mmCIF file of C-alpha atoms in Angstrom:
data_model
loop_
_atom_site.group_PDB
_atom_site.id
_atom_site.type_symbol
_atom_site.label_atom_id
_atom_site.label_comp_id
_atom_site.label_asym_id
_atom_site.label_seq_id
_atom_site.Cartn_x
_atom_site.Cartn_y
_atom_site.Cartn_z
ATOM 1 C CA MET A 150 -2.787 20.736 -12.198
ATOM 2 C CA PRO A 151 -6.329 21.838 -13.237
ATOM 3 C CA LEU A 152 -6.987 22.386 -16.972
ATOM 4 C CA ASP A 153 -9.726 23.699 -18.479
ATOM 5 C CA PRO A 154 -12.703 21.403 -18.786
ATOM 6 C CA ALA A 155 -14.045 20.078 -21.898
ATOM 7 C CA PRO A 156 -16.977 21.801 -23.038
ATOM 8 C CA ALA A 157 -19.961 20.613 -20.896
ATOM 9 C CA ARG A 158 -22.476 18.512 -23.104
ATOM 10 C CA PRO A 159 -26.222 18.945 -22.984
ATOM 11 C CA SER A 160 -27.652 16.729 -20.652
ATOM 12 C CA LEU A 161 -29.872 13.666 -22.195
ATOM 13 C CA ASP A 162 -32.412 14.178 -19.392
ATOM 14 C CA PRO A 163 -32.275 17.708 -18.422
ATOM 15 C CA ALA A 164 -33.546 18.685 -14.888
ATOM 16 C CA PRO A 165 -36.392 21.121 -14.222
ATOM 17 C CA MET A 166 -35.470 24.751 -14.212
ATOM 18 C CA GLY A 167 -33.713 25.754 -10.907
ATOM 19 C CA ARG A 168 -32.680 21.901 -9.676
ATOM 20 C CA ALA A 169 -29.236 20.955 -9.848
ATOM 21 C CA VAL A 170 -28.557 17.371 -11.611
ATOM 22 C CA GLY A 171 -25.853 16.066 -9.301
ATOM 23 C CA PRO A 172 -22.601 17.182 -8.004
ATOM 24 C CA PRO A 173 -20.740 19.582 -10.149
ATOM 25 C CA VAL A 174 -18.484 17.729 -12.621
ATOM 26 C CA PRO A 175 -14.702 17.956 -11.575
ATOM 27 C CA PRO A 176 -12.115 20.017 -13.398
ATOM 28 C CA VAL A 177 -9.945 18.205 -15.542
ATOM 29 C CA ARG A 178 -6.284 17.433 -13.822
ATOM 30 C CA PHE A 179 -3.166 16.768 -15.904
ATOM 31 C CA TRP A 180 -1.235 13.431 -14.457
ATOM 32 C CA PRO A 181 2.173 13.495 -15.653
ATOM 33 C CA VAL A 182 2.912 10.079 -13.801
ATOM 34 C CA ASP A 183 6.210 11.124 -12.924
ATOM 35 C CA ASP A 184 8.943 8.380 -11.923
ATOM 36 C CA LEU A 185 8.546 7.477 -7.940
ATOM 37 C CA PRO A 186 10.847 6.501 -5.555
ATOM 38 C CA ALA A 187 11.350 2.886 -4.872
ATOM 39 C CA LEU A 188 7.826 1.222 -4.028
ATOM 40 C CA ASP A 189 6.313 4.661 -2.876
ATOM 41 C CA PRO A 190 3.003 4.748 -3.787
ATOM 42 C CA ASP A 191 1.887 7.634 -5.971
ATOM 43 C CA PRO A 192 0.739 10.817 -4.229
ATOM 44 C CA PHE A 193 -1.684 12.045 -6.776
ATOM 45 C CA LEU A 194 -3.634 8.672 -6.081
ATOM 46 C CA ASP A 195 -3.340 8.626 -2.486
ATOM 47 C CA GLU A 196 -5.169 12.142 -2.927
ATOM 48 C CA LEU A 197 -7.811 10.673 -5.051
ATOM 49 C CA LEU A 198 -8.344 7.927 -3.134
ATOM 50 C CA ARG A 199 -9.294 10.168 0.070
ATOM 51 C CA ASP A 200 -10.894 13.286 -1.654
ATOM 52 C CA GLU A 201 -11.937 12.746 -4.955
ATOM 53 C CA PRO A 202 -12.019 8.619 -5.943
ATOM 54 C CA VAL A 203 -14.139 9.372 -9.165
ATOM 55 C CA THR A 204 -12.532 12.498 -11.201
ATOM 56 C CA ARG A 205 -11.125 13.459 -14.674
ATOM 57 C CA ILE A 206 -7.768 13.003 -15.832
ATOM 58 C CA ALA A 207 -5.671 13.817 -18.999
ATOM 59 C CA LEU A 208 -2.219 11.891 -19.476
ATOM 60 C CA PRO A 209 1.284 13.067 -21.340
ATOM 61 C CA HIS A 210 0.144 11.259 -24.644
ATOM 62 C CA GLY A 211 -2.907 11.367 -26.867
ATOM 63 C CA GLN A 212 -5.940 13.765 -26.969
ATOM 64 C CA GLY A 213 -9.016 14.489 -24.451
ATOM 65 C CA TRP A 214 -9.760 13.769 -21.021
ATOM 66 C CA ALA A 215 -10.717 10.429 -19.307
ATOM 67 C CA TRP A 216 -12.511 9.532 -15.847
ATOM 68 C CA LEU A 217 -10.253 7.774 -13.127
ATOM 69 C CA VAL A 218 -11.679 5.471 -10.776
ATOM 70 C CA THR A 219 -9.448 4.594 -7.971
ATOM 71 C CA ARG A 220 -11.651 2.815 -5.199
ATOM 72 C CA TYR A 221 -11.493 -0.755 -4.858
ATOM 73 C CA GLU A 222 -15.548 -1.642 -5.185
ATOM 74 C CA ASP A 223 -15.751 0.790 -7.989
ATOM 75 C CA VAL A 224 -12.710 -0.503 -9.900
ATOM 76 C CA ARG A 225 -14.298 -3.887 -9.473
ATOM 77 C CA PHE A 226 -17.661 -2.461 -10.511
ATOM 78 C CA VAL A 227 -16.124 -0.564 -13.629
ATOM 79 C CA THR A 228 -13.904 -3.651 -15.019
ATOM 80 C CA SER A 229 -16.787 -6.320 -14.733
ATOM 81 C CA ASP A 230 -20.032 -4.330 -15.706
ATOM 82 C CA PRO A 231 -20.558 -4.783 -19.646
ATOM 83 C CA ARG A 232 -21.453 -1.247 -20.058
ATOM 84 C CA PHE A 233 -17.906 -0.462 -20.224
ATOM 85 C CA SER A 234 -16.449 -1.432 -23.652
ATOM 86 C CA ARG A 235 -12.714 -2.313 -24.292
ATOM 87 C CA ALA A 236 -13.710 -2.696 -28.106
ATOM 88 C CA GLN A 237 -14.638 1.139 -28.272
ATOM 89 C CA VAL A 238 -11.608 1.904 -27.795
ATOM 90 C CA ALA A 239 -9.832 0.796 -30.898
ATOM 91 C CA GLY A 240 -9.352 3.466 -33.155
ATOM 92 C CA ARG A 241 -10.297 6.241 -30.916
ATOM 93 C CA GLU A 242 -7.724 8.895 -30.060
ATOM 94 C CA VAL A 243 -7.898 9.262 -26.244
ATOM 95 C CA THR A 244 -5.607 10.592 -23.590
ATOM 96 C CA THR A 245 -3.126 7.946 -22.823
ATOM 97 C CA MET A 246 0.398 7.027 -21.029
ATOM 98 C CA ARG A 247 2.360 5.299 -24.199
ATOM 99 C CA PRO A 248 2.886 7.264 -27.333
ATOM 100 C CA VAL A 249 1.569 4.002 -29.242
ATOM 101 C CA PRO A 250 -0.244 1.111 -28.143
ATOM 102 C CA VAL A 251 1.441 -1.999 -26.879
ATOM 103 C CA ALA A 252 -1.167 -4.434 -28.708
ATOM 104 C CA SER A 253 -3.028 -4.092 -31.907
ATOM 105 C CA GLN A 254 -6.287 -2.347 -31.660
ATOM 106 C CA THR A 255 -7.895 -4.517 -34.344
ATOM 107 C CA ALA A 256 -7.078 -7.707 -33.373
ATOM 108 C CA GLY A 257 -5.848 -7.472 -29.723
ATOM 109 C CA VAL A 258 -7.415 -9.926 -27.063
ATOM 110 C CA GLN A 259 -7.272 -6.423 -24.964
ATOM 111 C CA TYR A 260 -9.496 -4.617 -27.261
ATOM 112 C CA VAL A 261 -12.365 -7.050 -27.182
ATOM 113 C CA ASP A 262 -15.476 -7.719 -25.631
ATOM 114 C CA PRO A 263 -17.490 -10.800 -24.662
ATOM 115 C CA PRO A 264 -18.472 -13.029 -26.440
ATOM 116 C CA ARG A 265 -15.479 -12.873 -28.712
ATOM 117 C CA HIS A 266 -13.270 -12.333 -25.810
ATOM 118 C CA THR A 267 -14.532 -15.323 -23.857
ATOM 119 C CA LEU A 268 -13.468 -17.336 -26.991
ATOM 120 C CA LEU A 269 -10.169 -15.968 -27.315
ATOM 121 C CA ARG A 270 -9.445 -16.275 -23.420
ATOM 122 C CA ARG A 271 -10.622 -20.259 -24.156
ATOM 123 C CA VAL A 272 -8.078 -20.766 -26.413
ATOM 124 C CA VAL A 273 -4.955 -19.596 -24.422
ATOM 125 C CA ALA A 274 -6.467 -21.318 -21.412
ATOM 126 C CA ARG A 275 -5.389 -24.614 -22.983
ATOM 127 C CA ALA A 276 -2.092 -23.741 -22.706
ATOM 128 C CA PHE A 277 -2.491 -22.744 -19.235
ATOM 129 C CA THR A 278 -3.934 -25.555 -17.456
ATOM 130 C CA GLY A 279 -3.115 -26.667 -14.251
ATOM 131 C CA GLY A 280 -1.363 -29.896 -15.642
ATOM 132 C CA SER A 281 0.811 -27.408 -17.968
ATOM 133 C CA MET A 282 1.732 -25.112 -14.608
ATOM 134 C CA ARG A 283 2.550 -28.403 -12.927
ATOM 135 C CA ARG A 284 5.195 -29.413 -15.556
ATOM 136 C CA LEU A 285 6.559 -25.923 -15.963
ATOM 137 C CA ARG A 286 7.411 -25.723 -12.108
ATOM 138 C CA PRO A 287 10.033 -28.339 -11.783
ATOM 139 C CA LEU A 288 11.659 -26.848 -15.029
ATOM 140 C CA ALA A 289 11.256 -23.321 -13.461
ATOM 141 C CA GLU A 290 12.853 -24.574 -9.936
ATOM 142 C CA HIS A 291 15.837 -26.170 -11.913
ATOM 143 C CA ARG A 292 16.474 -22.770 -13.810
ATOM 144 C CA ALA A 293 16.436 -20.957 -10.883
ATOM 145 C CA ALA A 294 18.709 -22.850 -9.190
ATOM 146 C CA GLU A 295 21.031 -22.653 -11.978
ATOM 147 C CA LEU A 296 21.148 -19.251 -12.144
ATOM 148 C CA LEU A 297 21.839 -18.849 -8.285
ATOM 149 C CA ASP A 298 24.413 -21.143 -8.419
ATOM 150 C CA GLY A 299 26.200 -19.015 -11.178
ATOM 151 C CA MET A 300 25.331 -15.979 -8.868
ATOM 152 C CA ALA A 301 27.204 -17.853 -6.134
ATOM 153 C CA ARG A 302 30.339 -18.643 -8.451
ATOM 154 C CA ALA A 303 30.456 -14.923 -9.401
ATOM 155 C CA GLY A 304 30.488 -14.011 -5.706
ATOM 156 C CA ALA A 305 29.377 -11.097 -3.679
ATOM 157 C CA PRO A 306 28.018 -8.472 -3.840
ATOM 158 C CA ALA A 307 26.080 -9.342 -7.237
ATOM 159 C CA ASP A 308 23.105 -8.019 -8.662
ATOM 160 C CA LEU A 309 20.173 -10.251 -8.155
ATOM 161 C CA VAL A 310 18.066 -8.608 -11.200
ATOM 162 C CA GLU A 311 21.135 -9.477 -13.247
ATOM 163 C CA HIS A 312 21.524 -13.007 -12.184
ATOM 164 C CA LEU A 313 17.941 -13.993 -11.325
ATOM 165 C CA HIS A 314 15.027 -11.438 -11.943
ATOM 166 C CA GLY A 315 16.088 -10.760 -15.432
ATOM 167 C CA PRO A 316 16.818 -14.161 -16.737
ATOM 168 C CA PHE A 317 14.578 -16.219 -15.051
ATOM 169 C CA PRO A 318 11.599 -14.755 -16.145
ATOM 170 C CA ILE A 319 12.736 -14.731 -19.770
ATOM 171 C CA ALA A 320 13.767 -18.753 -19.464
ATOM 172 C CA VAL A 321 10.353 -19.573 -17.918
ATOM 173 C CA LEU A 322 8.412 -17.690 -20.711
ATOM 174 C CA ARG A 323 10.696 -19.118 -23.738
ATOM 175 C CA ASP A 324 9.891 -22.853 -22.730
ATOM 176 C CA PHE A 325 6.236 -21.585 -22.233
ATOM 177 C CA LEU A 326 5.944 -19.814 -25.577
ATOM 178 C CA GLY A 327 8.161 -22.339 -27.185
ATOM 179 C CA VAL A 328 11.009 -19.729 -28.246
ATOM 180 C CA ALA A 329 14.505 -21.204 -29.112
ATOM 181 C CA GLU A 330 17.075 -20.297 -26.706
ATOM 182 C CA LYS A 331 19.338 -18.766 -29.412
ATOM 183 C CA ASP A 332 16.571 -16.593 -30.494
ATOM 184 C CA TRP A 333 15.407 -15.312 -27.619
ATOM 185 C CA HIS A 334 17.762 -12.121 -26.783
ATOM 186 C CA HIS A 335 16.050 -10.688 -29.768
ATOM 187 C CA TRP A 336 12.851 -10.976 -28.126
ATOM 188 C CA ALA A 337 13.746 -9.778 -24.575
ATOM 189 C CA THR A 338 15.646 -6.375 -25.991
ATOM 190 C CA THR A 339 12.213 -5.189 -27.898
ATOM 191 C CA GLY A 340 10.102 -6.472 -24.638
ATOM 192 C CA GLU A 341 11.602 -2.819 -23.091
ATOM 193 C CA ALA A 342 11.187 -0.839 -25.903
ATOM 194 C CA LEU A 343 7.249 -2.335 -25.864
ATOM 195 C CA LEU A 344 6.516 -0.782 -22.516
ATOM 196 C CA SER A 345 8.728 2.537 -22.483
ATOM 197 C CA SER A 346 6.390 5.570 -21.969
ATOM 198 C CA GLY A 347 8.796 8.358 -22.497
ATOM 199 C CA ALA A 348 7.862 10.771 -25.444
ATOM 200 C CA ALA A 349 11.654 10.437 -27.024
ATOM 201 C CA SER A 350 10.779 6.590 -27.118
ATOM 202 C CA LYS A 351 7.931 6.942 -29.641
ATOM 203 C CA GLU A 352 9.621 5.598 -33.024
ATOM 204 C CA ARG A 353 11.457 2.897 -30.634
ATOM 205 C CA ALA A 354 8.315 1.789 -29.494
ATOM 206 C CA ARG A 355 6.705 1.545 -33.189
ATOM 207 C CA GLU A 356 10.036 -0.466 -34.478
ATOM 208 C CA ALA A 357 9.770 -2.926 -31.380
ATOM 209 C CA ALA A 358 5.892 -3.443 -31.992
ATOM 210 C CA GLY A 359 6.659 -4.235 -35.502
ATOM 211 C CA ALA A 360 9.946 -6.664 -34.828
ATOM 212 C CA THR A 361 7.486 -8.094 -32.466
ATOM 213 C CA ARG A 362 4.859 -9.027 -34.521
ATOM 214 C CA ALA A 363 6.921 -10.052 -37.479
ATOM 215 C CA ARG A 364 8.754 -12.704 -34.869
ATOM 216 C CA ILE A 365 5.506 -13.998 -33.582
ATOM 217 C CA ALA A 366 4.311 -14.454 -36.983
ATOM 218 C CA GLU A 367 7.237 -16.747 -38.088
ATOM 219 C CA LEU A 368 6.963 -18.607 -34.857
ATOM 220 C CA LEU A 369 3.248 -19.306 -35.730
ATOM 221 C CA ARG A 370 3.955 -20.357 -39.285
ATOM 222 C CA SER A 371 6.801 -22.982 -37.860
ATOM 223 C CA ARG A 372 4.313 -24.298 -35.505
ATOM 224 C CA ARG A 373 2.249 -25.323 -38.329
ATOM 225 C CA ASP A 374 4.613 -27.492 -39.870
ATOM 226 C CA ASP A 375 6.443 -28.637 -36.480
ATOM 227 C CA PRO A 376 2.888 -28.759 -33.923
ATOM 228 C CA ARG A 377 3.847 -29.065 -30.126
ATOM 229 C CA GLU A 378 2.139 -28.285 -27.138
ATOM 230 C CA ASP A 379 3.264 -25.065 -26.059
ATOM 231 C CA LEU A 380 1.574 -21.781 -26.441
ATOM 232 C CA ALA A 381 2.622 -21.153 -30.069
ATOM 233 C CA GLY A 382 1.264 -24.555 -31.124
ATOM 234 C CA VAL A 383 -1.731 -23.934 -29.248
ATOM 235 C CA LEU A 384 -2.238 -20.741 -31.037
ATOM 236 C CA ALA A 385 -1.121 -22.010 -34.486
ATOM 237 C CA GLN A 386 -3.504 -24.871 -34.312
ATOM 238 C CA ALA A 387 -6.495 -22.486 -33.302
ATOM 239 C CA ALA A 388 -5.638 -20.100 -36.228
ATOM 240 C CA ALA A 389 -5.146 -22.940 -38.774
ATOM 241 C CA THR A 390 -8.790 -24.245 -37.725
ATOM 242 C CA GLY A 391 -10.361 -20.770 -37.840
ATOM 243 C CA GLU A 392 -11.185 -20.776 -34.616
ATOM 244 C CA ILE A 393 -9.144 -17.530 -34.126
ATOM 245 C CA THR A 394 -7.767 -14.999 -36.810
ATOM 246 C CA GLU A 395 -3.896 -14.710 -37.664
ATOM 247 C CA ASP A 396 -4.000 -11.262 -36.112
ATOM 248 C CA GLU A 397 -5.470 -12.452 -32.924
ATOM 249 C CA ALA A 398 -2.945 -15.178 -32.167
ATOM 250 C CA ILE A 399 -0.415 -12.717 -32.651
ATOM 251 C CA SER A 400 -1.900 -10.184 -30.322
ATOM 252 C CA LEU A 401 -2.462 -13.181 -27.720
ATOM 253 C CA ALA A 402 1.015 -14.247 -27.761
ATOM 254 C CA ILE A 403 2.076 -10.378 -27.438
ATOM 255 C CA ALA A 404 -0.142 -10.367 -24.443
ATOM 256 C CA VAL A 405 1.652 -13.318 -22.643
ATOM 257 C CA GLN A 406 4.904 -12.157 -23.713
ATOM 258 C CA VAL A 407 4.465 -8.644 -22.294
ATOM 259 C CA SER A 408 2.872 -9.936 -18.937
ATOM 260 C CA GLY A 409 5.031 -13.134 -18.420
ATOM 261 C CA GLY A 410 8.456 -11.562 -19.010
ATOM 262 C CA HIS A 411 8.969 -7.979 -18.702
ATOM 263 C CA ALA A 412 6.328 -7.495 -16.057
ATOM 264 C CA VAL A 413 7.165 -10.409 -13.797
ATOM 265 C CA ARG A 414 11.010 -9.235 -13.791
ATOM 266 C CA ASN A 415 9.897 -6.159 -12.631
ATOM 267 C CA ASN A 416 7.143 -7.385 -10.176
ATOM 268 C CA SER A 417 9.370 -9.970 -8.405
ATOM 269 C CA GLY A 418 12.344 -7.612 -8.271
ATOM 270 C CA SER A 419 9.961 -5.516 -6.451
ATOM 271 C CA MET A 420 8.656 -8.121 -4.171
ATOM 272 C CA MET A 421 12.017 -9.262 -3.240
ATOM 273 C CA TYR A 422 13.197 -5.658 -2.618
ATOM 274 C CA ALA A 423 9.954 -5.070 -0.315
ATOM 275 C CA LEU A 424 11.266 -8.225 1.342
ATOM 276 C CA LEU A 425 15.081 -7.189 1.919
ATOM 277 C CA THR A 426 13.544 -3.882 3.318
ATOM 278 C CA HIS A 427 11.409 -5.832 5.497
ATOM 279 C CA PRO A 428 14.019 -8.130 7.120
ATOM 280 C CA GLU A 429 11.389 -9.346 9.803
ATOM 281 C CA HIS A 430 8.944 -10.561 6.963
ATOM 282 C CA LEU A 431 12.224 -12.190 5.318
ATOM 283 C CA ASP A 432 12.787 -13.858 8.547
ATOM 284 C CA ARG A 433 9.591 -15.306 9.108
ATOM 285 C CA LEU A 434 9.411 -16.989 5.806
ATOM 286 C CA ARG A 435 12.562 -18.650 6.535
ATOM 287 C CA ARG A 436 11.037 -20.357 9.400
ATOM 288 C CA GLU A 437 7.291 -20.885 7.851
ATOM 289 C CA PRO A 438 8.104 -21.810 4.439
ATOM 290 C CA ASP A 439 4.395 -22.917 4.308
ATOM 291 C CA LEU A 440 3.679 -19.063 4.509
ATOM 292 C CA LEU A 441 4.919 -18.564 1.067
ATOM 293 C CA PRO A 442 1.908 -18.595 -1.197
ATOM 294 C CA ARG A 443 0.066 -16.345 1.330
ATOM 295 C CA ALA A 444 3.117 -13.890 1.607
ATOM 296 C CA VAL A 445 3.163 -13.676 -2.356
ATOM 297 C CA GLU A 446 -0.419 -12.622 -2.620
ATOM 298 C CA GLU A 447 0.245 -10.112 -0.280
ATOM 299 C CA LEU A 448 3.429 -8.958 -1.798
ATOM 300 C CA PHE A 449 0.912 -8.434 -5.191
ATOM 301 C CA ARG A 450 -1.095 -6.309 -3.429
ATOM 302 C CA TYR A 451 1.719 -4.140 -1.859
ATOM 303 C CA VAL A 452 3.941 -3.855 -4.665
ATOM 304 C CA PRO A 453 2.932 -0.545 -7.067
ATOM 305 C CA HIS A 454 3.306 -2.994 -9.677
ATOM 306 C CA ARG A 455 2.995 -0.179 -12.776
ATOM 307 C CA ASN A 456 3.113 3.572 -13.283
ATOM 308 C CA GLY A 457 -0.307 5.243 -14.141
ATOM 309 C CA VAL A 458 -2.795 3.326 -15.686
ATOM 310 C CA GLY A 459 -3.234 0.665 -18.410
ATOM 311 C CA ILE A 460 -5.943 0.275 -21.273
ATOM 312 C CA PRO A 461 -9.147 2.170 -20.569
ATOM 313 C CA ARG A 462 -12.643 1.571 -21.180
ATOM 314 C CA VAL A 463 -15.587 3.595 -22.905
ATOM 315 C CA ALA A 464 -19.133 3.608 -21.498
ATOM 316 C CA THR A 465 -21.766 2.586 -23.692
ATOM 317 C CA GLU A 466 -24.726 4.086 -21.868
ATOM 318 C CA ASP A 467 -24.819 6.779 -19.189
ATOM 319 C CA VAL A 468 -23.532 4.935 -15.733
ATOM 320 C CA GLU A 469 -23.430 6.286 -11.964
ATOM 321 C CA VAL A 470 -20.332 5.484 -10.482
ATOM 322 C CA ARG A 471 -19.819 6.891 -6.419
ATOM 323 C CA GLY A 472 -22.440 9.736 -7.587
ATOM 324 C CA ARG A 473 -20.825 10.691 -10.636
ATOM 325 C CA LEU A 474 -22.572 10.331 -14.077
ATOM 326 C CA ILE A 475 -20.485 9.076 -16.344
ATOM 327 C CA ARG A 476 -22.069 9.677 -20.147
ATOM 328 C CA ALA A 477 -22.406 7.390 -22.949
ATOM 329 C CA GLY A 478 -19.046 7.601 -25.016
ATOM 330 C CA ASP A 479 -16.918 8.699 -21.691
ATOM 331 C CA VAL A 480 -13.342 7.332 -21.563
ATOM 332 C CA VAL A 481 -12.870 5.460 -18.088
ATOM 333 C CA TYR A 482 -9.320 4.595 -16.721
ATOM 334 C CA ASN A 483 -9.244 2.148 -13.650
ATOM 335 C CA ALA A 484 -6.178 2.448 -11.139
ATOM 336 C CA TYR A 485 -5.363 -0.798 -9.544
ATOM 337 C CA VAL A 486 -2.776 0.279 -7.625
ATOM 338 C CA ALA A 487 -4.673 2.695 -5.896
ATOM 339 C CA ALA A 488 -7.739 0.050 -5.387
ATOM 340 C CA ASN A 489 -5.138 -2.076 -4.034
ATOM 341 C CA ARG A 490 -4.069 0.739 -1.173
ATOM 342 C CA ASP A 491 -7.826 1.511 -0.558
ATOM 343 C CA PRO A 492 -8.019 1.754 3.115
ATOM 344 C CA GLY A 493 -11.847 0.884 2.888
ATOM 345 C CA THR A 494 -11.089 -2.305 1.965
ATOM 346 C CA PHE A 495 -7.274 -2.769 3.182
ATOM 347 C CA PRO A 496 -6.879 -1.685 6.601
ATOM 348 C CA ASP A 497 -3.457 -0.282 7.254
ATOM 349 C CA PRO A 498 -3.038 -0.495 3.548
ATOM 350 C CA ASP A 499 0.730 0.812 3.569
ATOM 351 C CA ALA A 500 1.634 -2.050 5.853
ATOM 352 C CA LEU A 501 3.134 -5.448 4.491
ATOM 353 C CA ASP A 502 1.202 -7.826 6.069
ATOM 354 C CA PHE A 503 1.532 -11.518 5.618
ATOM 355 C CA ASP A 504 -1.347 -12.219 7.981
ATOM 356 C CA ARG A 505 -3.706 -10.103 5.959
ATOM 357 C CA GLU A 506 -7.489 -11.421 5.296
ATOM 358 C CA GLY A 507 -10.489 -10.515 3.564
ATOM 359 C CA ALA A 508 -10.678 -9.008 0.078
ATOM 360 C CA PRO A 509 -8.517 -10.280 -2.708
ATOM 361 C CA HIS A 510 -6.065 -7.830 -4.387
ATOM 362 C CA VAL A 511 -6.704 -6.696 -7.911
ATOM 363 C CA ALA A 512 -2.959 -6.518 -9.124
ATOM 364 C CA PHE A 513 -3.852 -8.887 -11.909
ATOM 365 C CA GLY A 514 -7.241 -7.020 -12.940
ATOM 366 C CA HIS A 515 -10.517 -8.110 -12.614
ATOM 367 C CA GLY A 516 -13.442 -9.089 -14.770
ATOM 368 C CA PRO A 517 -13.111 -10.753 -18.132
ATOM 369 C CA HIS A 518 -9.629 -9.104 -18.403
ATOM 370 C CA HIS A 519 -8.075 -10.599 -15.657
ATOM 371 C CA CYS A 520 -4.737 -11.164 -16.630
ATOM 372 C CA LEU A 521 -4.065 -14.423 -18.641
ATOM 373 C CA ALA A 522 -0.759 -15.128 -17.153
ATOM 374 C CA ALA A 523 -1.780 -14.709 -13.382
ATOM 375 C CA ALA A 524 -1.202 -18.490 -12.628
ATOM 376 C CA MET A 525 2.205 -18.283 -13.972
ATOM 377 C CA ALA A 526 3.241 -15.178 -12.395
ATOM 378 C CA ARG A 527 2.237 -16.487 -9.027
ATOM 379 C CA MET A 528 4.194 -19.465 -9.522
ATOM 380 C CA GLU A 529 7.348 -17.813 -10.737
ATOM 381 C CA ALA A 530 7.144 -15.416 -7.640
ATOM 382 C CA GLU A 531 6.901 -18.630 -5.138
ATOM 383 C CA VAL A 532 9.732 -20.209 -6.788
ATOM 384 C CA MET A 533 12.086 -17.310 -7.038
ATOM 385 C CA ILE A 534 11.856 -16.294 -3.355
ATOM 386 C CA ALA A 535 11.963 -20.136 -2.194
ATOM 387 C CA SER A 536 15.232 -20.740 -4.454
ATOM 388 C CA VAL A 537 16.731 -17.335 -2.831
ATOM 389 C CA LEU A 538 16.144 -18.046 0.757
ATOM 390 C CA SER A 539 17.132 -21.747 0.156
ATOM 391 C CA ARG A 540 20.108 -20.904 -1.536
ATOM 392 C CA PHE A 541 21.447 -17.486 0.445
ATOM 393 C CA PRO A 542 19.608 -17.950 3.791
ATOM 394 C CA GLY A 543 21.874 -14.862 5.019
ATOM 395 C CA ILE A 544 20.639 -12.601 1.903
ATOM 396 C CA ARG A 545 20.846 -9.024 2.159
ATOM 397 C CA LEU A 546 20.963 -5.767 0.532
ATOM 398 C CA ALA A 547 24.520 -4.736 -0.201
ATOM 399 C CA VAL A 548 23.716 -0.933 -0.567
ATOM 400 C CA LEU A 549 21.273 1.265 1.306
ATOM 401 C CA PRO A 550 17.501 0.795 0.373
ATOM 402 C CA GLU A 551 17.676 4.359 -1.057
ATOM 403 C CA GLU A 552 20.619 3.685 -3.470
ATOM 404 C CA VAL A 553 18.738 1.008 -5.105
ATOM 405 C CA GLU A 554 18.129 2.184 -8.622
ATOM 406 C CA PHE A 555 14.715 1.776 -9.990
ATOM 407 C CA GLN A 556 13.559 1.735 -13.800
ATOM 408 C CA ARG A 557 12.590 5.143 -15.252
ATOM 409 C CA GLN A 558 10.240 6.167 -17.839
ATOM 410 C CA GLY A 559 8.458 2.593 -18.071
ATOM 411 C CA LEU A 560 5.019 1.637 -17.478
ATOM 412 C CA ILE A 561 5.832 -1.274 -15.227
ATOM 413 C CA ARG A 562 7.767 -0.245 -12.041
ATOM 414 C CA GLY A 563 10.741 -2.187 -10.721
ATOM 415 C CA PRO A 564 14.493 -2.010 -9.703
ATOM 416 C CA LYS A 565 16.803 -1.630 -12.441
ATOM 417 C CA THR A 566 19.593 -3.602 -10.239
ATOM 418 C CA LEU A 567 19.611 -5.065 -7.037
ATOM 419 C CA PRO A 568 22.550 -5.259 -5.385
ATOM 420 C CA VAL A 569 22.840 -8.057 -2.750
ATOM 421 C CA THR A 570 25.373 -9.905 -0.703
ATOM 422 C CA TRP A 571 25.157 -12.805 1.805
#
């Protein structure tokens, strides 16, 4: 729905009289980011990919308008070019998906540019080493087996979200972050509110953000007295030595909690829904288990992992993107889910193709802000799919695909329940 465009700014380099300066500026279009059925791609993004890959939008919250970039190469360009800053978003009122930010804008790793951002990522990388992932994987496999044994005892039909996709990422993250099992249910409930986008949830989101920060601050304080090799121990040590601030340590832990808990639950549930609604792909994975890592990468590309867009950037100088002049100070969003369906990069993008070759997906982002927990998310997806296929070789949906209920008014898309039988 077109809106009245913002008043035009005078050009920084006006053209001579009678000569146009590039294509006309597109109107601002309101994007309500409505809930969509199952794994259907957003028709608004499909339209932009085809007709207007760099345009202007207004989102349900905040103020003003922003550019939206949808093509694969343009998304990679904007997310890696230092002329587009996350730091300049902090403290600025922008059009946005959520009533309140998920992470602190004053200390959050999401709102920091290199070189400070590089240092923060280096600290977290001490916990995300290849060795730590190898140590975590057998624990994850054991936990998945326990959960699926419980589902078998409960009997068919059963809800795979209740028995696996909900508790499994939480258990893995709990071990990785270093939270006691008896305390984790408090953390899990606030994760839902942190990523709610509904207007009615504004106060709930604020309360969840405050409660989450308080719990993480307490966990980091306990690690100063009881050092361990988990993520909380790594962050507490870095804060104690002054390498990072206390607020930065808290923000890093929140980023990992959000991406490693709530997001993995929904994304892995969507992956399993995709497999259950593509039985020929499920059969192939049973026959060719070595195909699993490649299949997981294609599932990350294929599954629309979020609604709308995430954190924007601000142009620090005039930059041209696909013929559009983005002025210094303009806000820019990147649509990763659209980029993953760009037909110019991924032929037949709406097909689930385990033999797909070529460009890597951008489900974890691109550039300096590439997802911190990507390695753990890949490991968890492989463990969950392999465990289900091993324990329940005859697994199938217990309802029609269109009867599966999906999350509503959330930033991360995924099934709310996933009824299966075997």
